[in-house]
Structures are given as C-alpha cells and as structure tokens.
Short mmCIF file of C-alpha atoms in Angstrom, two decimals:
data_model
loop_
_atom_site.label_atom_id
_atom_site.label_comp_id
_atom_site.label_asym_id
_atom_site.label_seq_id
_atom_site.Cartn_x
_atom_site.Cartn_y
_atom_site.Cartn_z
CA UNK A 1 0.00 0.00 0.00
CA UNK A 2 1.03 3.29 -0.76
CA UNK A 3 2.17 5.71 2.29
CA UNK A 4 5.15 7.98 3.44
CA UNK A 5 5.17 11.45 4.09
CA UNK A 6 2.96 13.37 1.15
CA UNK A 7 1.32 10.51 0.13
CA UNK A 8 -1.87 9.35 2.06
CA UNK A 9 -3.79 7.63 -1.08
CA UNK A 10 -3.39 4.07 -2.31
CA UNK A 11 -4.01 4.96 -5.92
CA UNK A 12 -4.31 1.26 -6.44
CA UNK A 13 -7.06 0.62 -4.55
CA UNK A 14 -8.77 1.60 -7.48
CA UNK A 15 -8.85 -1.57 -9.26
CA UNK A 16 -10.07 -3.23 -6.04
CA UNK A 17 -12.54 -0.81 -5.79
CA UNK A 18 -13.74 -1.85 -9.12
CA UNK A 19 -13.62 -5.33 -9.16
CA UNK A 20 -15.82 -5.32 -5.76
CA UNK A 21 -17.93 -3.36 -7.49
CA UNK A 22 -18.14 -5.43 -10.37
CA UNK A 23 -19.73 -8.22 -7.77
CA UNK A 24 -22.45 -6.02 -7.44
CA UNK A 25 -23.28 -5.84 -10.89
CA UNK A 26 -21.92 -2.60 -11.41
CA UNK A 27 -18.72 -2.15 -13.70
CA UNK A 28 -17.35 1.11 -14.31
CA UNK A 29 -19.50 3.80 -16.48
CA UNK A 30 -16.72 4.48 -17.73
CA UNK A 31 -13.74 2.65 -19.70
CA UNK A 32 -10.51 1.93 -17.89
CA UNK A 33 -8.58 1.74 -21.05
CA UNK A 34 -8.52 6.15 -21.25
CA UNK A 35 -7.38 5.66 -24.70
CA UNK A 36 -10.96 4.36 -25.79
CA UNK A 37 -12.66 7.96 -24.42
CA UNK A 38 -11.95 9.79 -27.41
CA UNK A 39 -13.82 7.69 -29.86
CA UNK A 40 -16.97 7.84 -27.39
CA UNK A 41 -16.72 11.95 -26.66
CA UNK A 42 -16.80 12.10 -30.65
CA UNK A 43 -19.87 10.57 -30.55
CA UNK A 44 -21.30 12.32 -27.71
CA UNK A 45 -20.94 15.51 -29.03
CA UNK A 46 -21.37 17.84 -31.92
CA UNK A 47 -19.51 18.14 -34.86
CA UNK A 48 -18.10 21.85 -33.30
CA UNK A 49 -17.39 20.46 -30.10
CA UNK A 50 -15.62 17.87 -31.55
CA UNK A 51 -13.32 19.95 -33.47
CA UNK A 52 -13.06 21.93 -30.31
CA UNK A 53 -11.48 19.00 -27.87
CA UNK A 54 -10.24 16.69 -30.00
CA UNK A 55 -9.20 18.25 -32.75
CA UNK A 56 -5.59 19.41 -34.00
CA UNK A 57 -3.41 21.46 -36.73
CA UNK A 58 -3.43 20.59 -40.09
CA UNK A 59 -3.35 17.05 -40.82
CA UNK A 60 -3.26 15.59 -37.04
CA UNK A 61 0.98 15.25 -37.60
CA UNK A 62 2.25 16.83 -34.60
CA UNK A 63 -0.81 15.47 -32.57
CA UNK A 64 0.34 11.51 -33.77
CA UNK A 65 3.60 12.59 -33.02
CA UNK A 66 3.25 12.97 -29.44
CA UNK A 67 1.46 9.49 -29.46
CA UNK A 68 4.52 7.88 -31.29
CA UNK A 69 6.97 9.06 -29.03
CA UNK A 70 5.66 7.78 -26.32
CA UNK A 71 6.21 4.67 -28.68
CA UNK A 72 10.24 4.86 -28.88
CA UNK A 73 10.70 4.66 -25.32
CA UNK A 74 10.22 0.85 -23.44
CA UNK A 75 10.34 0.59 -19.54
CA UNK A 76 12.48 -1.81 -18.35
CA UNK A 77 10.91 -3.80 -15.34
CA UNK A 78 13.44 -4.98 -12.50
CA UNK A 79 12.92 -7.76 -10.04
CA UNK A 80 12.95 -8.80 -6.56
CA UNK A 81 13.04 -5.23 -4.89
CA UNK A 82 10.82 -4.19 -1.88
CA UNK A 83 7.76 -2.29 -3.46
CA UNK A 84 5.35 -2.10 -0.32
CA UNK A 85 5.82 0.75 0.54
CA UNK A 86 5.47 4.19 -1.88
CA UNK A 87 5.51 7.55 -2.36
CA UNK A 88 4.43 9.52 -5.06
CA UNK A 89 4.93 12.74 -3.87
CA UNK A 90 6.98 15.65 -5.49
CA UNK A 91 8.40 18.95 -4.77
CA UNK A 92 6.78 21.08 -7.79
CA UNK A 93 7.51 24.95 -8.01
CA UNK A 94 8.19 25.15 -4.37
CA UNK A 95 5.07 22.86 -3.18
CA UNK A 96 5.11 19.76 -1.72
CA UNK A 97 2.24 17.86 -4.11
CA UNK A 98 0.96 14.06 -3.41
CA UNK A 99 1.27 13.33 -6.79
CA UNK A 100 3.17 14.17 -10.18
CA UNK A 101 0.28 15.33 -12.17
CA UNK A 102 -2.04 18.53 -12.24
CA UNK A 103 -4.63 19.04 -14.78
CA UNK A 104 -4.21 21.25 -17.81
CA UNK A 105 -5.40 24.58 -18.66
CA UNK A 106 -7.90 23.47 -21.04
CA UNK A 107 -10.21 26.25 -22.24
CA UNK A 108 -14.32 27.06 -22.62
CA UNK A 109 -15.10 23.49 -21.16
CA UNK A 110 -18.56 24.98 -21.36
CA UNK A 111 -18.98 23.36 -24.59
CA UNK A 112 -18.33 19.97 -23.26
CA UNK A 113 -20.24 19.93 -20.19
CA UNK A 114 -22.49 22.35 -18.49
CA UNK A 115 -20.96 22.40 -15.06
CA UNK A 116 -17.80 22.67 -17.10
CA UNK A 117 -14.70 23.73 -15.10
CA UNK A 118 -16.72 23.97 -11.47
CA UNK A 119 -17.02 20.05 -11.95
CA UNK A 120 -12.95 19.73 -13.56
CA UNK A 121 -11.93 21.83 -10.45
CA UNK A 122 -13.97 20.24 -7.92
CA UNK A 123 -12.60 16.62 -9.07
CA UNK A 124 -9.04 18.01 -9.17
CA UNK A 125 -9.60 19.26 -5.49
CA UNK A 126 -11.21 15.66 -4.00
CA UNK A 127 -8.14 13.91 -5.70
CA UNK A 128 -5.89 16.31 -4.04
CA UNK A 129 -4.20 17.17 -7.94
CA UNK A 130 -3.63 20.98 -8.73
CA UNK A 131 -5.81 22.24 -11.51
CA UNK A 132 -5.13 24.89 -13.69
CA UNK A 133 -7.49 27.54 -14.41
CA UNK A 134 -7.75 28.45 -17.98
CA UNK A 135 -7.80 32.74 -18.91
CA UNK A 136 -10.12 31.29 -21.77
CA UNK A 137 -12.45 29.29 -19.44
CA UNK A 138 -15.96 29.76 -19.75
CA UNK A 139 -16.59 30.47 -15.65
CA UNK A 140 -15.14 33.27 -13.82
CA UNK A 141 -11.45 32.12 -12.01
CA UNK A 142 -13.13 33.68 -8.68
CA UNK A 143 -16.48 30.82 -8.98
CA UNK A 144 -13.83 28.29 -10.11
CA UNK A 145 -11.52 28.92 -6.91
CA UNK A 146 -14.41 28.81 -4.79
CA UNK A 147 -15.36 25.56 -6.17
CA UNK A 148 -12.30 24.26 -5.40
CA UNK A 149 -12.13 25.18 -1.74
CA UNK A 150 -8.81 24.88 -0.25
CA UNK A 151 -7.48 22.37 -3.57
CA UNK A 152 -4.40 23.55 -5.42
CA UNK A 153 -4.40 25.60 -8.02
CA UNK A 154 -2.35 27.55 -10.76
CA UNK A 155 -3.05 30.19 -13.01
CA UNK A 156 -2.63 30.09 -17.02
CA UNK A 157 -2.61 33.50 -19.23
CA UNK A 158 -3.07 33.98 -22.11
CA UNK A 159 -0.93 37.43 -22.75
CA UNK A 160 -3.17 39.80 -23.80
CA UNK A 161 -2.04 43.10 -25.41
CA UNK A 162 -3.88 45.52 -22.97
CA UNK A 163 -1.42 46.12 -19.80
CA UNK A 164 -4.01 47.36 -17.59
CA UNK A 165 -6.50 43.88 -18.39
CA UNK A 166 -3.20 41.40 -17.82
CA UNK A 167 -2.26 43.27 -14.59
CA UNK A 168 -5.78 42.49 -13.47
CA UNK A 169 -6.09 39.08 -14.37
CA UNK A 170 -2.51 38.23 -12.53
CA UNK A 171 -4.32 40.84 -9.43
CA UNK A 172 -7.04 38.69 -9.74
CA UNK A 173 -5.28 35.18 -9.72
CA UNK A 174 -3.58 35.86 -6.71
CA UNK A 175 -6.80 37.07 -4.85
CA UNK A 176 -8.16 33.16 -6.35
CA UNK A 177 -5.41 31.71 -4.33
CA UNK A 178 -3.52 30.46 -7.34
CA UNK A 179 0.38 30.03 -6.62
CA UNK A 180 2.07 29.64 -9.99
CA UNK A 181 1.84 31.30 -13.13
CA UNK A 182 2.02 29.47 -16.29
CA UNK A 183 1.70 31.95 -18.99
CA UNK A 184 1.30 30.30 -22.55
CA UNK A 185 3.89 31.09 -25.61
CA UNK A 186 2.62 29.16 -28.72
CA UNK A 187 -0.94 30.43 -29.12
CA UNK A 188 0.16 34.35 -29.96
CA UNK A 189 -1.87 33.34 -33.22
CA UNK A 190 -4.25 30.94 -33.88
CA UNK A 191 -2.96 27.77 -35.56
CA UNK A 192 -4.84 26.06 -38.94
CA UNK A 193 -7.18 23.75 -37.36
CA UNK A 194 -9.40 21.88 -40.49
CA UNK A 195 -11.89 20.19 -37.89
CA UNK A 196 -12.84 23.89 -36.79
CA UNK A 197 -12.56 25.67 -39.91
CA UNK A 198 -14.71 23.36 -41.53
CA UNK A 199 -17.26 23.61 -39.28
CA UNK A 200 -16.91 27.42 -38.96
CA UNK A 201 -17.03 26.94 -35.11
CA UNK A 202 -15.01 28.96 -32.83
CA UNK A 203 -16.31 28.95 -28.93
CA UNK A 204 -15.27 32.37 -28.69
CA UNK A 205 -17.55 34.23 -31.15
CA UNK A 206 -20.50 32.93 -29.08
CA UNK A 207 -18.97 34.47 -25.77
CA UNK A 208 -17.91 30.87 -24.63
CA UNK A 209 -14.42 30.67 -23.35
CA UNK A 210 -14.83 34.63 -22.17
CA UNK A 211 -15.97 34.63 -18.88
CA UNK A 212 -12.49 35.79 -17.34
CA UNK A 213 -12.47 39.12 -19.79
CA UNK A 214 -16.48 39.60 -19.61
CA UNK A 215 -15.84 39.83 -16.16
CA UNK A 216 -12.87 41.93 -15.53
CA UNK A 217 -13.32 45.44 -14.70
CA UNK A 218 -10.00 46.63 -17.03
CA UNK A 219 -11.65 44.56 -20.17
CA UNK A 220 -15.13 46.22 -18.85
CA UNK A 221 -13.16 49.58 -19.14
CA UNK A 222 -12.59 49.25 -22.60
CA UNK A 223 -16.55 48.59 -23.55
CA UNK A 224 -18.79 51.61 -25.06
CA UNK A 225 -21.55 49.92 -23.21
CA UNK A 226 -21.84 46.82 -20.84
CA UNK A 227 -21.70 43.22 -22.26
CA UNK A 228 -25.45 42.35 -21.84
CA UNK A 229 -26.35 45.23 -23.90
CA UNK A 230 -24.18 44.71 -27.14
CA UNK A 231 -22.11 40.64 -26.55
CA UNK A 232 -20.91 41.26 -30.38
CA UNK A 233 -19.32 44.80 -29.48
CA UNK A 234 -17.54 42.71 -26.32
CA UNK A 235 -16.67 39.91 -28.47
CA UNK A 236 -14.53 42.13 -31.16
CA UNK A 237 -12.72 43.42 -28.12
CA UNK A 238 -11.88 40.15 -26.91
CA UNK A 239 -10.29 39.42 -30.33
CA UNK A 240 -8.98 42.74 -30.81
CA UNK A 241 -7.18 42.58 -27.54
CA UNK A 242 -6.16 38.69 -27.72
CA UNK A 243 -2.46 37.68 -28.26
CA UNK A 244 0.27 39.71 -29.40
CA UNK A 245 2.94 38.40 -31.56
CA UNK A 246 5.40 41.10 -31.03
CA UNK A 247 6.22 40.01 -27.37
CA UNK A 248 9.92 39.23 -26.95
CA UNK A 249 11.91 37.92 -24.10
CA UNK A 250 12.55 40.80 -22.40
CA UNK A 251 8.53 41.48 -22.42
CA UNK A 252 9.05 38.86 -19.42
CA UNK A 253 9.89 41.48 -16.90
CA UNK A 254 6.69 43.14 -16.91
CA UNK A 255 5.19 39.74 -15.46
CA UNK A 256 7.98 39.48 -13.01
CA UNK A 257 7.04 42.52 -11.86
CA UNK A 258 3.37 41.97 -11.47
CA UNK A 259 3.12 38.52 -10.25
CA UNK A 260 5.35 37.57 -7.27
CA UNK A 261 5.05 33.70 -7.00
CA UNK A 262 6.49 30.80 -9.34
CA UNK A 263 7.07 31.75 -13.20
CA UNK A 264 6.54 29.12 -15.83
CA UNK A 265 6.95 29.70 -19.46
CA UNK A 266 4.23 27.09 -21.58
CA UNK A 267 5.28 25.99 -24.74
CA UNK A 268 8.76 25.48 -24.59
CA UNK A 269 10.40 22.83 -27.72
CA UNK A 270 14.34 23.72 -28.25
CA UNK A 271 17.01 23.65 -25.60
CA UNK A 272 17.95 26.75 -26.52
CA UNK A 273 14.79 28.46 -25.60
CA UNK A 274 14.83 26.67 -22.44
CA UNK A 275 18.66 28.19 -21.82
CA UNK A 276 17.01 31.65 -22.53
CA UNK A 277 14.22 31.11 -19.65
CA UNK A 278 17.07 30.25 -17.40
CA UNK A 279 19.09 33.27 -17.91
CA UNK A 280 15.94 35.41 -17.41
CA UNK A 281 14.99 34.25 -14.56
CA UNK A 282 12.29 31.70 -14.87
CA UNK A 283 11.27 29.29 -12.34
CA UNK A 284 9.75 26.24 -14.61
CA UNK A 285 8.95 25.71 -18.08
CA UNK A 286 6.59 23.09 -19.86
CA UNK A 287 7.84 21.20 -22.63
CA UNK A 288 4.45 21.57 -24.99
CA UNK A 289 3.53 21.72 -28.34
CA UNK A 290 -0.18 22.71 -27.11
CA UNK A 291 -1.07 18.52 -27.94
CA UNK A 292 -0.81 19.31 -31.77
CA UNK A 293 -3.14 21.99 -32.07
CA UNK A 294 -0.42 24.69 -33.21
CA UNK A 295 1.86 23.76 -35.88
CA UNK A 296 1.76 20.94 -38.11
CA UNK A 297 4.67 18.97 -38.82
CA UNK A 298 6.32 19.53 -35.24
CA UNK A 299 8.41 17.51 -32.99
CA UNK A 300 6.76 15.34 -30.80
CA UNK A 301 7.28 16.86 -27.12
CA UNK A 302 8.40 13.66 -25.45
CA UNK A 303 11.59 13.80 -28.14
CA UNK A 304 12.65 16.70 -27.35
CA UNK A 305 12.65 16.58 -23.39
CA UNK A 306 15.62 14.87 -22.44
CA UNK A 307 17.72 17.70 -24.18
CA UNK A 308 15.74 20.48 -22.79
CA UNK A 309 16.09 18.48 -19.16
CA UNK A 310 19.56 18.79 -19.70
CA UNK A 311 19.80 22.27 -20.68
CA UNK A 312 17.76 23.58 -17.68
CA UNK A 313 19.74 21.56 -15.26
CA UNK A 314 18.60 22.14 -11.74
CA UNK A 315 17.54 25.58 -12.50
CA UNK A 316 14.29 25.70 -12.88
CA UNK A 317 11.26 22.89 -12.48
CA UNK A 318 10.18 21.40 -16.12
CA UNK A 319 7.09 20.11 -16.45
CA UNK A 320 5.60 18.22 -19.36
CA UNK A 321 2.58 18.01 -21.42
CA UNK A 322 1.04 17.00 -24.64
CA UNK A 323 0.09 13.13 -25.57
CA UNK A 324 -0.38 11.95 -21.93
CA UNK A 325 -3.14 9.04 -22.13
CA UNK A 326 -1.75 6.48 -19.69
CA UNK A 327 -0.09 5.58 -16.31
CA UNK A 328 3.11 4.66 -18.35
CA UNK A 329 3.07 7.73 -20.14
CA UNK A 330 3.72 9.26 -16.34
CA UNK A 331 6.20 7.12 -15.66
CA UNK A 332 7.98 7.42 -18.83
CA UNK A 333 8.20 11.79 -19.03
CA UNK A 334 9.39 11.71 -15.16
CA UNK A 335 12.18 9.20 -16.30
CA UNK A 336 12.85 11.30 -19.05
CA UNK A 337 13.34 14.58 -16.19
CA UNK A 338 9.97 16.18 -15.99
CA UNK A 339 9.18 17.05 -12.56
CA UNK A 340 5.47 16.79 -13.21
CA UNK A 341 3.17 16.24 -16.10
CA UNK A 342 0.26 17.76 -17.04
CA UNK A 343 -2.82 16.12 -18.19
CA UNK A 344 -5.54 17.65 -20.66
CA UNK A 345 -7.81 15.86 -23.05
CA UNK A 346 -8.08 12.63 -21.11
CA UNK A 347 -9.69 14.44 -18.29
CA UNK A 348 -11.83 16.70 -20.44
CA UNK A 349 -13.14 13.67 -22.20
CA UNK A 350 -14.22 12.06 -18.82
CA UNK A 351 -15.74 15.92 -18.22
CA UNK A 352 -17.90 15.60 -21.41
CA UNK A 353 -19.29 11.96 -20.44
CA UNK A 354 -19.59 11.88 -17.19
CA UNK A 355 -19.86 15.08 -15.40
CA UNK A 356 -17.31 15.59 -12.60
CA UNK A 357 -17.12 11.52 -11.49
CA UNK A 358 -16.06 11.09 -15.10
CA UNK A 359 -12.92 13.65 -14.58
CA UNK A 360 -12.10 11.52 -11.10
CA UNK A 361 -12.56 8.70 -12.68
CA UNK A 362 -9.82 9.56 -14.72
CA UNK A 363 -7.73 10.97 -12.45
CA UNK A 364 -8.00 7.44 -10.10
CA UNK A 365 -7.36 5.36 -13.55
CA UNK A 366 -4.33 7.20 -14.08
CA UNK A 367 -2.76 7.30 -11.13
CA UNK A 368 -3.58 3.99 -10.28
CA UNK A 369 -2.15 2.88 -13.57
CA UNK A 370 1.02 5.17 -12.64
CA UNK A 371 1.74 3.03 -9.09
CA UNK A 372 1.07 0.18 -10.76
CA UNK A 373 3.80 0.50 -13.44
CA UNK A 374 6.07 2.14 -10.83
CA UNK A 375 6.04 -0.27 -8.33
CA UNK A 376 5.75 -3.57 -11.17
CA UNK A 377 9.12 -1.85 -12.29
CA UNK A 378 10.59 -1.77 -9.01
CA UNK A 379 10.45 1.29 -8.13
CA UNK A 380 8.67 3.31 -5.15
CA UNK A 381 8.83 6.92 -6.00
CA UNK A 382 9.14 9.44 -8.96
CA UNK A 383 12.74 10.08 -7.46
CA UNK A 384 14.17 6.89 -7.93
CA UNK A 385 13.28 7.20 -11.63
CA UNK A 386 15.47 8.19 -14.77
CA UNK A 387 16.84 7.38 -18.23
CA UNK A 388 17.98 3.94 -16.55
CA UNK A 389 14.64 2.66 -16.14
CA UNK A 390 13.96 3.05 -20.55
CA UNK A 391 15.18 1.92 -23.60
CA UNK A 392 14.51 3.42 -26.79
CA UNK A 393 12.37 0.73 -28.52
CA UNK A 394 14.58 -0.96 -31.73
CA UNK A 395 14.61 1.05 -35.09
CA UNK A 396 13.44 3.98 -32.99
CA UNK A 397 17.15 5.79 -33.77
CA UNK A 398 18.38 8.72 -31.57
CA UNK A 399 16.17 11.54 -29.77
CA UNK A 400 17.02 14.45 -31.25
CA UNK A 401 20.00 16.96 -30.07
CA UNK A 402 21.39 13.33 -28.84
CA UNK A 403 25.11 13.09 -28.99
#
C-alpha cells in the first residue's frame, strides 16, 4: 500500500474498488482503457465540439507525433526489490504535491459539459491534484476557486495586449489563491485547425471561453456599453485585444514585476529556448507543443525533453505536457526529467461523459495505472526514476539533439 510522508492515497485501490464493485453488478460507467474515451466523446458531441477538444493542426501530424513518441521509449521492469511501501509525492515549483500530475489549462469546457470547469476543479480538489485555471475558461477564475475550496491551483494567461486587463487578471489570480503562473507562448496566433474551420465553429464568437475578460473590470473599461447590452461589441474586443505576436523575451519582466510567485513559461520545444528562460529568470517551463493543435509537422514533445532536461539543469522545475493518455506515459516523461506532467484531453473527455465523477474517474485510472507500473518496475517513487529505467524501442534511432 502506498504511504510515506505526502502521500496518504493508495491509488491502487482503485482496481479493487472496481472489481468489488463489479460483484455487485456494477462495472465502471466508464472505460478503464482512457485511450478508448476519445472515440466515445466524438460521438457524444457535436460536430463543433468535436473539433473543439479533440481536434488538431493541419493534418493531425504533430498530434500523432506525441502518441509515437511515447512509442520509442520501453520501460524496463526490475525484479525482486521491496515495493510495499510508496511515495508519489513531489516537490513542484516550491510545493510539496501528493502526486506528479495537475490538470491542464484546457479552455471554454462549457462546450463539453455544463458544469464545465466547477465540476474539472472540484474533481481536481477531491483527488488532491492541482488544476489549472484556464484565462479562456468559460466560468469566472473567482467561482472556479471557490469551487475548489482549499485544492491547489495555478493560473494560465493567455498574454493579452492591454497592460491594464493582464495586470488584473494576474491581481485577480492571486486574490483566487492560485500560486504559480504558467503563462502560454505558442498560441500568440491561432494555428490552422481543419476540424474547426470546416465547421466554422469557434467557442469564442458565441462568448464561450470569455468569462475571465467579460468579467474583468479593465476589459469592462474598454466597452462603449456593458456586455449584456451589445455581446458582439464585447466579443470584437476580446479578439482585438487577444495575443500579441510582437512580445519578446525581455517582455518577461513586466510579469515578473506583477506577479510575485512561481514563473513558468508554456510551450517550450528547443534547448535553446529553455537556456534563454534560465538566464531570465524563470522558475519552470513546460515542454508543450499545445497537444498538436499549433503547428503541423512539429516535434513530438516527449523527443525533445531529455535535451531540454539537460539544458535547464537544476535551474528551474520542467514540467511536461502533450500526448499523456496512460499511467506509463507518467512514468515514462518523469524518467525522461519532468518534474510533473500535465494532463488535458483525457480528463476533459471524462468531463464531457460523465460530469465531474467522469474527470475523477480519470484521475484514479491514471494514477492507479502510474503506481502500478512504478512499483511492477521496481520502483517506489518518482525520485528513484530516470533514463535507466527506458530503452529506446529498436529502429526507434536517436532523440534528437542526442550526442
């Protein structure tokens, strides 16, 4: 059974839990196998929707890619080591968390699910995971934190161009109760996304994802009249105000000054870049490539961490997102050096089926999946783990910047 300090949950107990259940007559409502819930949130929801969550850029390329990289890596099991006893706690961006995984910043969940990111949060919170609270989500941060009670939580931006409306989001965030900021660098425009241009659907232009800006008295500022009276006129400023692609690096002081907790840059794909947050003074990065919904063609984000591991050093916290489906997907991106990994469409799927027990269910499946594979492979904690626990699977050839 799992125990030791920062970790009170046997995540395995899940499977017990299920099979007693089972004697009942009652399996799970949902599928264990969390690669099977995309196929069923297609057909639960509209063709929009669909193009919304599970959708990607171009031709789906960089969104297999993260899937097949996952692919080139094999964990290597050892034997005859004492596994009772585990811990799968982690020091994160200066917190102590009971596990290695938070959920994404996953935008206007209102689409999905009605209670959209009030359930998300509320799971997150009864699991004891951080969530992350989307700028683009389609509920106020404030009713989100509040849902969460005392849970964990984190704050994604979305950089707008207006000073005065990012200086109250970040005021704002902190008065949530959020203690990191992960601010997001590959969305400064909008990438070519078929399933949504073919369906002419964009949450946004029905005031879905906007709840954050609709509600923030600098955006409010900027309004002829209030949203209720002309939603269109509020909607143009949203867009007009939305993502600048002139920001540089040194546009990262202006954060530093506003926001005095944990910096994390979102996005990150070349050592080089990862270098440059080091020498301005970040304190984490996530290796993304937003799960394929940005550029086409890209690198697979599991490739490219062990170089950008080794060019942060000890420096700074990287985390890791982008094709996470499984327990040995965790596994695998802490052995490769991520500190943590975040988790998006899996839970959002379990969101759109199921209401909030579909996003615990999720959570419990992963990380039961995760202790599982940990302790099979002989191991008892994320700290014991490392390139020596994987090999890359044969034909696979060398990760790239490899030596």
């Amino acid at each position: 059974m799992s125990g030791g300090a920062g970790q009170g949950i046997d995540w395995t107990a899940y499977q017990h839990e299920i099979f007693r259940d089972g004697l009942a007559g009652a399996p799970p409502r949902l599928p264990t196998d969390l690669n099977r819930l995309e196929d069923l949130t297609a057909r639960r929801l509209g063709a929009g929707p669909v193009g919304t969550v599970v959708g990607a850029a171009g031709d789906g390329r960089t969104a297999r890619a993260n899937r097949e990289a996952f692919d080139q890596w094999r964990i290597v099991p050892r034997m005859l080591r004492d596994v009772r006893v585990r811990d799968l706690s982690v020091e994160v961006l200066g917190r102590r968390l009971p596990v290695p995984v938070a959920l994404a910043p996953v935008g206007a969940l209102a689409v999905v699910h009605p209670e959209a990111e009030r359930a998300a949060a509320r799971a997150a919170a009864a699991q004891g995971v951080p969530f992350v609270l989307s700028s683009s989500s389609s509920t106020p941060m404030e009713e989100v934190a509040e849902a969460m009670g005392d849970g964990e939580r984190w704050f994604q931006l979305y950089w707008a161009k207006d000073r005065e409306v990012t200086k109250s989001f970040l005021a704002r965030a902190r008065a949530c109760g959020c203690t990191a900021l992960l601010v997001t660098l590959d969305t400064w425009l909008l990438g070519w996304r078929p399933a949504d241009l073919d369906q002419a659907y964009m949450p946004f232009l029905h005031g879905v994802g906007t709840a954050n800006y609709f509600t923030d008295p600098a955006f409010l500022a900027g309004l002829a009249r209030p949203v209720e009276e002309d939603p269109q006129a509020a909607v143009t400023h949203f867009f007009r105000m939305s993502g600048d692609p002139g920001k540089t690096w040194e546009d990262l002081a202006f954060l530093r000054e506003h926001w005095n907790g944990p910096l994390v840059l979102k996005g990150i794909q070349h050592p080089d870049d990862a270098r440059r947050a080091v020498d301005t003074g970040m304190d984490g990065l996530v290796v993304s490539n937003h799960g394929g919904r940005q550029v086409n063609g890209a690198v697979g984000s599991l490739d490219v961490l062990p170089a950008i591991v080794e060019a942060a050093g000890a420096r700074l916290d990287v985390l890791f997102d982008s094709g996470v489906r499984t327990g040995d997907d965790v596994l695998k991106a802490l052995a490769l050096g991520a500190r943590a990994v975040l988790l998006g469409r899996p839970y959002v799927y379990g969101l759109a089926l199921d209401g909030r027990p579909g996003v615990e269910h999720v959570i419990r499946t992963l990380l039961a999946e995760f202790e599982l594979t940990l302790a099979l492979s002989g191991f008892t904690s994320p700290g014991e783990l490392g390139p020596h626990c994987l090999l890359r699977a044969p034909g696979a050839g060398p990760a790239p910047w490899s030596r």
